[in-house]
Amino acid sequence: MSATTDQAQADGALSQTEYRDRLRELPPSAKLVAKVLESDSPLSQGQLADESLLPDRTVRYALNRLEDVELVGSRYSFHDARKQVYFLNT
């Protein structure tokens, strides 16, 4: 194992292989949401719907699936504490 891999595991971050393995089993909508979050994050659910062109309900489902396999994390927005923003756990 490399020092980078050891550090990533110590920090709780996923290796690229583990990330891909978890993502592989998910539906296409979850993969698309993850891809959008790779390029631009953190994003709110509404922003994810706009960027991915998916319906709000589908984005919600995709986020739930990604959270179930611990690929996505969330926190409250600094700009609007009523909203949550989502980011990848990689």
Short mmCIF file of C-alpha atoms in Angstrom, two decimals:
data_model
loop_
_atom_site.label_atom_id
_atom_site.label_comp_id
_atom_site.label_asym_id
_atom_site.label_seq_id
_atom_site.Cartn_x
_atom_site.Cartn_y
_atom_site.Cartn_z
CA MET A 1 0.00 0.00 0.00
CA SER A 2 1.15 3.49 -0.74
CA ALA A 3 1.38 6.27 1.81
CA THR A 4 -1.49 8.05 0.04
CA THR A 5 -3.77 5.02 0.38
CA ASP A 6 -2.81 4.59 4.03
CA GLN A 7 -3.56 8.27 4.70
CA ALA A 8 -6.89 8.07 2.87
CA GLN A 9 -7.96 5.05 4.93
CA ALA A 10 -6.84 6.73 8.15
CA ASP A 11 -8.90 9.82 7.26
CA GLY A 12 -11.95 7.67 6.48
CA ALA A 13 -11.83 8.56 2.79
CA LEU A 14 -12.58 5.91 0.20
CA SER A 15 -10.04 4.62 -2.25
CA GLN A 16 -10.89 5.11 -5.92
CA THR A 17 -11.50 1.37 -6.30
CA GLU A 18 -13.83 1.18 -3.33
CA TYR A 19 -15.69 4.30 -4.52
CA ARG A 20 -16.22 2.72 -7.97
CA ASP A 21 -17.31 -0.61 -6.49
CA ARG A 22 -19.98 1.06 -4.34
CA LEU A 23 -21.15 3.24 -7.22
CA ARG A 24 -21.33 0.32 -9.67
CA GLU A 25 -24.34 -1.23 -7.87
CA LEU A 26 -26.43 1.95 -7.86
CA PRO A 27 -29.10 3.04 -10.36
CA PRO A 28 -28.20 5.39 -13.24
CA SER A 29 -29.78 8.39 -11.52
CA ALA A 30 -27.47 7.98 -8.52
CA LYS A 31 -24.46 7.69 -10.84
CA LEU A 32 -25.48 10.90 -12.61
CA VAL A 33 -25.93 12.77 -9.33
CA ALA A 34 -22.50 11.55 -8.17
CA LYS A 35 -20.96 12.73 -11.45
CA VAL A 36 -22.53 16.18 -11.03
CA LEU A 37 -21.18 16.35 -7.47
CA GLU A 38 -17.72 15.37 -8.74
CA SER A 39 -17.59 18.43 -10.95
CA ASP A 40 -19.34 20.92 -8.67
CA SER A 41 -20.07 20.60 -4.98
CA PRO A 42 -21.50 21.25 -2.51
CA LEU A 43 -24.91 21.60 -4.13
CA SER A 44 -28.45 21.72 -2.79
CA GLN A 45 -31.10 19.28 -3.95
CA GLY A 46 -32.61 21.94 -6.20
CA GLN A 47 -29.24 22.78 -7.73
CA LEU A 48 -28.63 19.06 -8.35
CA ALA A 49 -31.98 18.80 -10.11
CA ASP A 50 -31.13 21.80 -12.30
CA GLU A 51 -27.64 20.52 -13.17
CA SER A 52 -28.63 16.90 -13.80
CA LEU A 53 -31.97 17.69 -15.51
CA LEU A 54 -33.60 15.07 -13.28
CA PRO A 55 -36.91 15.58 -11.46
CA ASP A 56 -36.71 16.57 -7.78
CA ARG A 57 -38.11 13.22 -6.70
CA THR A 58 -35.49 11.31 -8.65
CA VAL A 59 -32.71 13.44 -7.19
CA ARG A 60 -34.07 12.77 -3.70
CA TYR A 61 -34.11 9.02 -4.41
CA ALA A 62 -30.57 9.15 -5.83
CA LEU A 63 -29.27 11.06 -2.80
CA ASN A 64 -30.88 8.55 -0.44
CA ARG A 65 -29.24 5.67 -2.29
CA LEU A 66 -25.86 7.44 -2.27
CA GLU A 67 -26.19 8.16 1.46
CA ASP A 68 -27.09 4.50 2.12
CA VAL A 69 -23.71 3.40 0.74
CA GLU A 70 -21.95 6.37 2.39
CA LEU A 71 -20.81 8.01 -0.85
CA VAL A 72 -22.49 11.35 -0.13
CA GLY A 73 -22.48 13.54 2.92
CA SER A 74 -24.55 16.59 3.74
CA ARG A 75 -24.45 19.68 5.88
CA TYR A 76 -26.54 22.81 6.28
CA SER A 77 -25.85 25.57 3.79
CA PHE A 78 -23.85 28.55 5.02
CA HIS A 79 -25.98 30.82 2.82
CA ASP A 80 -29.38 29.46 3.88
CA ALA A 81 -29.53 27.34 7.03
CA ARG A 82 -32.91 25.95 5.95
CA LYS A 83 -31.28 24.04 3.09
CA GLN A 84 -28.86 21.16 3.08
CA VAL A 85 -26.03 20.87 0.61
CA TYR A 86 -24.52 17.60 -0.55
CA PHE A 87 -20.94 16.57 -1.33
CA LEU A 88 -19.05 13.39 -2.17
CA ASN A 89 -17.24 11.45 0.56
CA THR A 90 -14.14 10.74 -1.50
#
